[in-house]
Amino acid sequence: MSQRSKVLPGFGLSLGFTLAYLSLIVLIPLSAVFIKSLGIGWDGLWEILSSERIQKSLQLSFSAALIAAFINVVFGLLLAWCLVRYSFPGKRIIDSLVDLPFALPTAVAGIALTSLYAPTGWIGQYLEPLGIKVAYTPIGITLALIFIGIPFVVRTVQPVLSDLETELEEAASALGANRFQIVTKVIFPILLPALITGFALAFARGVGEYGSVIFIAGNQPFKTEIAPLMIISRLEEYDYAGATTIAVVMLLISFVMLFLINLLQAWASRRTGRTAR
């Protein structure tokens, strides 16, 4: 039997190109960050990480990213459902606006949100008398992360919803299932892997976001300073070891959390027999 011809080169050559590319783009830069941070010794590492200001910034970055990702999962699912299941005037415009955070420079997004929610902004001026402060607070940071993270959930869930046959819902209804049972027993298990993927992407983007957050945060020490800002501040002070140490901590925490999210996604995929697209 003649060997089947393949479009791509052999496994060895393909694997070699893949490993070389990943090494140049990912592995070598990350290794340099680890080596640079370890150069100051364990005492130096502990001195940097024990700083209350650093700890507060890390806590704010990860907590705001988590909250924003959870909110995006809920409203991203609703938005994707409306775009897939319903036809209404302006649907194409709304579908295009979903990708706006991808195309809009992050600094422009930050300035726009600040102008809206500042105490003298279009929306902030009405919230200020009610005692609600958005700009220059953790709420504003979370709002900025919601803005830049929503497309990840919508664009991850949308293809799965498009492939979800309505006949499954009709069959479940014919068998006596009510709407709540159809959603929880039929639709949600199929969408779960895609929702977890969208959550992970939105969370990862939120942790490292800088441009859209820096303007609305106000950058108040111990209150609204994010970890990427601390890295930039250390670099401006030529403290490269301190900057890389903060980066390594963010990298390790993000890796652990994303690893756990991927395990949850794999479990959900095995349970439903589908994979997120």
CSV table of C-alpha atoms in Angstrom, one decimal:
chain,number,residue,atom,x,y,z
A,1,MET,CA,0.0,0.0,0.0
A,2,SER,CA,1.4,3.3,-1.0
A,3,GLN,CA,1.9,5.8,1.8
A,4,ARG,CA,-0.7,8.6,2.0
A,5,SER,CA,0.8,11.9,0.9
A,6,LYS,CA,0.6,14.7,3.4
A,7,VAL,CA,0.4,18.4,2.9
A,8,LEU,CA,2.6,19.3,5.9
A,9,PRO,CA,6.2,17.9,6.3
A,10,GLY,CA,7.0,15.0,8.5
A,11,PHE,CA,6.4,14.9,12.2
A,12,GLY,CA,10.0,15.4,13.1
A,13,LEU,CA,10.4,18.5,11.0
A,14,SER,CA,7.1,20.0,12.1
A,15,LEU,CA,7.9,19.4,15.7
A,16,GLY,CA,11.3,21.0,15.3
A,17,PHE,CA,9.9,24.1,13.8
A,18,THR,CA,7.2,24.3,16.5
A,19,LEU,CA,9.7,23.9,19.4
A,20,ALA,CA,12.1,26.4,17.8
A,21,TYR,CA,9.3,29.0,17.4
A,22,LEU,CA,8.0,28.5,20.9
A,23,SER,CA,11.5,28.7,22.3
A,24,LEU,CA,12.2,32.0,20.6
A,25,ILE,CA,8.8,33.6,21.3
A,26,VAL,CA,7.9,32.1,24.7
A,27,LEU,CA,10.4,29.9,26.5
A,28,ILE,CA,13.6,32.0,26.2
A,29,PRO,CA,11.9,35.3,27.2
A,30,LEU,CA,10.2,33.7,30.2
A,31,SER,CA,13.5,32.0,31.2
A,32,ALA,CA,15.3,35.3,31.1
A,33,VAL,CA,12.6,36.8,33.5
A,34,PHE,CA,13.1,33.9,36.0
A,35,ILE,CA,16.9,34.2,35.8
A,36,LYS,CA,16.9,37.9,36.3
A,37,SER,CA,14.6,37.7,39.3
A,38,LEU,CA,16.6,34.9,40.9
A,39,GLY,CA,19.8,36.9,40.6
A,40,ILE,CA,19.0,39.0,43.7
A,41,GLY,CA,18.8,36.0,45.9
A,42,TRP,CA,16.0,34.7,48.2
A,43,ASP,CA,16.5,37.5,50.7
A,44,GLY,CA,16.0,40.1,47.9
A,45,LEU,CA,13.0,38.3,46.6
A,46,TRP,CA,11.4,38.1,50.0
A,47,GLU,CA,12.1,41.8,50.7
A,48,ILE,CA,10.3,42.8,47.5
A,49,LEU,CA,7.4,40.4,47.9
A,50,SER,CA,6.9,41.3,51.6
A,51,SER,CA,6.2,44.9,50.6
A,52,GLU,CA,2.6,45.8,51.5
A,53,ARG,CA,2.3,48.0,48.5
A,54,ILE,CA,3.3,45.1,46.2
A,55,GLN,CA,0.9,42.7,47.9
A,56,LYS,CA,-2.0,45.2,47.6
A,57,SER,CA,-1.4,45.7,43.9
A,58,LEU,CA,-1.3,42.0,43.2
A,59,GLN,CA,-4.4,41.4,45.2
A,60,LEU,CA,-6.2,44.2,43.4
A,61,SER,CA,-5.1,42.9,39.9
A,62,PHE,CA,-6.2,39.3,40.4
A,63,SER,CA,-9.4,40.1,42.3
A,64,ALA,CA,-10.6,42.7,39.8
A,65,ALA,CA,-9.7,40.3,36.9
A,66,LEU,CA,-11.6,37.4,38.5
A,67,ILE,CA,-14.7,39.5,39.2
A,68,ALA,CA,-14.7,41.0,35.7
A,69,ALA,CA,-14.3,37.5,34.2
A,70,PHE,CA,-17.3,36.2,36.2
A,71,ILE,CA,-19.5,39.1,35.1
A,72,ASN,CA,-18.4,38.7,31.5
A,73,VAL,CA,-19.4,35.0,31.6
A,74,VAL,CA,-22.9,36.0,32.6
A,75,PHE,CA,-23.5,38.9,30.3
A,76,GLY,CA,-21.3,37.5,27.5
A,77,LEU,CA,-23.6,34.4,27.4
A,78,LEU,CA,-26.7,36.5,27.3
A,79,LEU,CA,-25.3,38.7,24.5
A,80,ALA,CA,-24.1,35.7,22.5
A,81,TRP,CA,-27.6,34.1,22.9
A,82,CYS,CA,-29.3,37.2,21.6
A,83,LEU,CA,-27.0,37.4,18.6
A,84,VAL,CA,-27.4,33.8,17.7
A,85,ARG,CA,-31.1,33.0,18.5
A,86,TYR,CA,-32.9,36.3,17.6
A,87,SER,CA,-33.2,38.6,14.7
A,88,PHE,CA,-33.7,42.3,15.4
A,89,PRO,CA,-32.9,45.7,13.8
A,90,GLY,CA,-29.3,46.7,14.3
A,91,LYS,CA,-28.1,43.1,15.0
A,92,ARG,CA,-25.1,43.4,12.7
A,93,ILE,CA,-24.1,46.7,14.3
A,94,ILE,CA,-24.2,45.2,17.8
A,95,ASP,CA,-22.3,42.2,16.5
A,96,SER,CA,-19.6,44.5,15.1
A,97,LEU,CA,-19.5,46.5,18.3
A,98,VAL,CA,-18.6,43.4,20.3
A,99,ASP,CA,-15.1,43.4,18.6
A,100,LEU,CA,-14.6,47.1,19.4
A,101,PRO,CA,-12.4,46.4,22.4
A,102,PHE,CA,-10.1,44.4,20.2
A,103,ALA,CA,-9.6,47.2,17.7
A,104,LEU,CA,-9.7,50.2,20.1
A,105,PRO,CA,-6.3,51.2,21.6
A,106,THR,CA,-6.4,50.4,25.3
A,107,ALA,CA,-5.4,54.0,26.2
A,108,VAL,CA,-8.3,55.4,24.2
A,109,ALA,CA,-10.6,53.0,26.1
A,110,GLY,CA,-9.2,54.1,29.4
A,111,ILE,CA,-9.6,57.8,28.6
A,112,ALA,CA,-13.2,57.3,27.3
A,113,LEU,CA,-14.2,55.4,30.4
A,114,THR,CA,-12.7,58.0,32.7
A,115,SER,CA,-14.5,60.8,30.9
A,116,LEU,CA,-17.7,59.0,31.4
A,117,TYR,CA,-17.4,57.9,35.0
A,118,ALA,CA,-15.3,60.7,36.5
A,119,PRO,CA,-17.1,62.9,39.1
A,120,THR,CA,-17.6,65.5,36.4
A,121,GLY,CA,-18.2,63.0,33.6
A,122,TRP,CA,-21.4,62.3,31.6
A,123,ILE,CA,-22.4,59.5,33.9
A,124,GLY,CA,-20.3,60.2,36.9
A,125,GLN,CA,-21.9,63.5,37.6
A,126,TYR,CA,-25.2,61.8,38.3
A,127,LEU,CA,-23.7,59.0,40.4
A,128,GLU,CA,-21.6,61.4,42.6
A,129,PRO,CA,-24.7,62.9,44.4
A,130,LEU,CA,-25.8,59.3,45.2
A,131,GLY,CA,-22.5,58.6,46.8
A,132,ILE,CA,-21.4,56.2,44.1
A,133,LYS,CA,-17.8,56.6,42.9
A,134,VAL,CA,-16.7,54.7,39.9
A,135,ALA,CA,-13.6,56.4,38.6
A,136,TYR,CA,-10.4,56.2,40.7
A,137,THR,CA,-11.8,53.2,42.6
A,138,PRO,CA,-11.6,49.4,42.3
A,139,ILE,CA,-15.0,49.6,40.8
A,140,GLY,CA,-13.7,51.6,37.9
A,141,ILE,CA,-10.8,49.1,37.4
A,142,THR,CA,-13.3,46.2,37.3
A,143,LEU,CA,-15.4,48.1,34.8
A,144,ALA,CA,-12.4,48.7,32.5
A,145,LEU,CA,-11.6,44.9,32.7
A,146,ILE,CA,-15.2,44.1,31.8
A,147,PHE,CA,-15.0,46.3,28.8
A,148,ILE,CA,-11.9,44.7,27.4
A,149,GLY,CA,-12.8,41.1,28.3
A,150,ILE,CA,-16.4,40.8,27.0
A,151,PRO,CA,-15.4,39.9,23.4
A,152,PHE,CA,-13.5,36.8,24.6
A,153,VAL,CA,-16.6,35.3,26.1
A,154,VAL,CA,-19.0,36.3,23.3
A,155,ARG,CA,-16.7,35.1,20.5
A,156,THR,CA,-16.0,31.8,22.3
A,157,VAL,CA,-19.6,30.9,23.1
A,158,GLN,CA,-21.1,32.2,19.8
A,159,PRO,CA,-19.9,29.3,17.5
A,160,VAL,CA,-21.0,26.7,20.0
A,161,LEU,CA,-24.5,28.3,20.2
A,162,SER,CA,-24.6,28.4,16.4
A,163,ASP,CA,-24.0,24.6,16.2
A,164,LEU,CA,-26.4,23.8,19.0
A,165,GLU,CA,-29.5,22.3,17.3
A,166,THR,CA,-32.8,23.7,18.5
A,167,GLU,CA,-34.2,20.2,17.9
A,168,LEU,CA,-32.5,19.2,21.2
A,169,GLU,CA,-34.6,21.7,23.1
A,170,GLU,CA,-37.7,20.7,21.2
A,171,ALA,CA,-37.1,17.1,22.1
A,172,ALA,CA,-36.5,17.8,25.7
A,173,SER,CA,-39.7,19.9,25.8
A,174,ALA,CA,-41.6,17.1,24.1
A,175,LEU,CA,-40.4,14.7,26.8
A,176,GLY,CA,-41.9,17.0,29.5
A,177,ALA,CA,-38.9,19.2,30.5
A,178,ASN,CA,-39.7,22.7,31.5
A,179,ARG,CA,-37.6,25.7,30.5
A,180,PHE,CA,-35.4,25.6,33.6
A,181,GLN,CA,-34.6,21.9,33.0
A,182,ILE,CA,-33.9,22.5,29.4
A,183,VAL,CA,-31.4,25.3,30.2
A,184,THR,CA,-29.7,23.4,33.1
A,185,LYS,CA,-29.8,19.9,31.7
A,186,VAL,CA,-29.5,20.3,28.0
A,187,ILE,CA,-28.0,23.7,27.0
A,188,PHE,CA,-25.7,24.6,29.9
A,189,PRO,CA,-23.7,21.4,29.9
A,190,ILE,CA,-22.9,21.8,26.2
A,191,LEU,CA,-21.9,25.4,26.7
A,192,LEU,CA,-19.9,24.8,29.8
A,193,PRO,CA,-16.5,24.1,28.1
A,194,ALA,CA,-16.8,27.2,26.0
A,195,LEU,CA,-17.8,29.3,29.0
A,196,ILE,CA,-14.8,28.1,30.9
A,197,THR,CA,-12.6,28.9,27.9
A,198,GLY,CA,-14.0,32.4,27.6
A,199,PHE,CA,-13.6,32.9,31.4
A,200,ALA,CA,-9.9,31.9,31.2
A,201,LEU,CA,-9.2,34.2,28.2
A,202,ALA,CA,-11.0,37.2,29.9
A,203,PHE,CA,-9.2,36.6,33.2
A,204,ALA,CA,-5.8,36.3,31.5
A,205,ARG,CA,-6.3,39.5,29.6
A,206,GLY,CA,-7.5,41.3,32.7
A,207,VAL,CA,-4.6,40.3,34.9
A,208,GLY,CA,-2.0,41.9,32.5
A,209,GLU,CA,-4.2,44.8,31.3
A,210,TYR,CA,-2.5,48.2,31.7
A,211,GLY,CA,-3.6,50.8,29.1
A,212,SER,CA,-7.3,50.9,29.8
A,213,VAL,CA,-6.9,50.7,33.5
A,214,ILE,CA,-4.2,53.2,34.2
A,215,PHE,CA,-6.4,56.2,33.5
A,216,ILE,CA,-9.5,55.2,35.4
A,217,ALA,CA,-7.6,53.7,38.4
A,218,GLY,CA,-6.2,57.0,39.7
A,219,ASN,CA,-3.1,55.1,40.8
A,220,GLN,CA,-3.5,55.7,44.5
A,221,PRO,CA,-0.9,53.8,46.6
A,222,PHE,CA,-2.4,50.8,48.6
A,223,LYS,CA,-5.8,51.5,47.0
A,224,THR,CA,-5.9,51.6,43.2
A,225,GLU,CA,-2.4,50.6,42.1
A,226,ILE,CA,-2.4,47.5,39.8
A,227,ALA,CA,0.5,45.1,39.5
A,228,PRO,CA,1.5,46.1,35.9
A,229,LEU,CA,1.8,49.7,37.1
A,230,MET,CA,4.2,48.5,39.8
A,231,ILE,CA,6.3,46.8,37.1
A,232,ILE,CA,6.4,50.0,35.0
A,233,SER,CA,7.3,52.0,38.1
A,234,ARG,CA,10.2,49.7,38.9
A,235,LEU,CA,11.5,49.8,35.4
A,236,GLU,CA,11.4,53.7,35.4
A,237,GLU,CA,13.6,53.5,38.6
A,238,TYR,CA,15.9,51.1,36.7
A,239,ASP,CA,15.1,48.4,39.3
A,240,TYR,CA,15.0,45.6,36.8
A,241,ALA,CA,15.3,42.9,39.4
A,242,GLY,CA,12.3,44.2,41.3
A,243,ALA,CA,10.2,44.5,38.1
A,244,THR,CA,11.0,41.0,37.0
A,245,THR,CA,10.3,39.6,40.5
A,246,ILE,CA,6.7,41.1,40.4
A,247,ALA,CA,6.4,39.7,36.8
A,248,VAL,CA,7.4,36.3,38.0
A,249,VAL,CA,4.9,36.3,40.8
A,250,MET,CA,2.1,37.3,38.4
A,251,LEU,CA,3.3,34.7,36.0
A,252,LEU,CA,3.3,31.9,38.5
A,253,ILE,CA,-0.1,32.8,40.0
A,254,SER,CA,-1.6,33.1,36.6
A,255,PHE,CA,-0.2,29.8,35.5
A,256,VAL,CA,-1.6,28.0,38.5
A,257,MET,CA,-5.0,29.5,38.1
A,258,LEU,CA,-5.1,28.9,34.3
A,259,PHE,CA,-3.9,25.3,34.9
A,260,LEU,CA,-6.8,24.7,37.3
A,261,ILE,CA,-9.2,26.3,34.8
A,262,ASN,CA,-8.0,24.1,32.1
A,263,LEU,CA,-8.4,21.0,34.3
A,264,LEU,CA,-12.0,22.1,34.9
A,265,GLN,CA,-12.5,22.7,31.2
A,266,ALA,CA,-11.1,19.2,30.4
A,267,TRP,CA,-13.5,17.7,33.0
A,268,ALA,CA,-16.4,19.5,31.5
A,269,SER,CA,-15.5,18.5,28.0
A,270,ARG,CA,-15.2,14.8,29.0
A,271,ARG,CA,-18.5,15.0,30.7
A,272,THR,CA,-20.4,16.5,27.7
A,273,GLY,CA,-18.3,14.8,25.0
A,274,ARG,CA,-17.7,18.1,23.3
A,275,THR,CA,-14.9,20.6,23.1
A,276,ALA,CA,-15.0,24.4,23.2
A,277,ARG,CA,-14.2,26.1,19.9
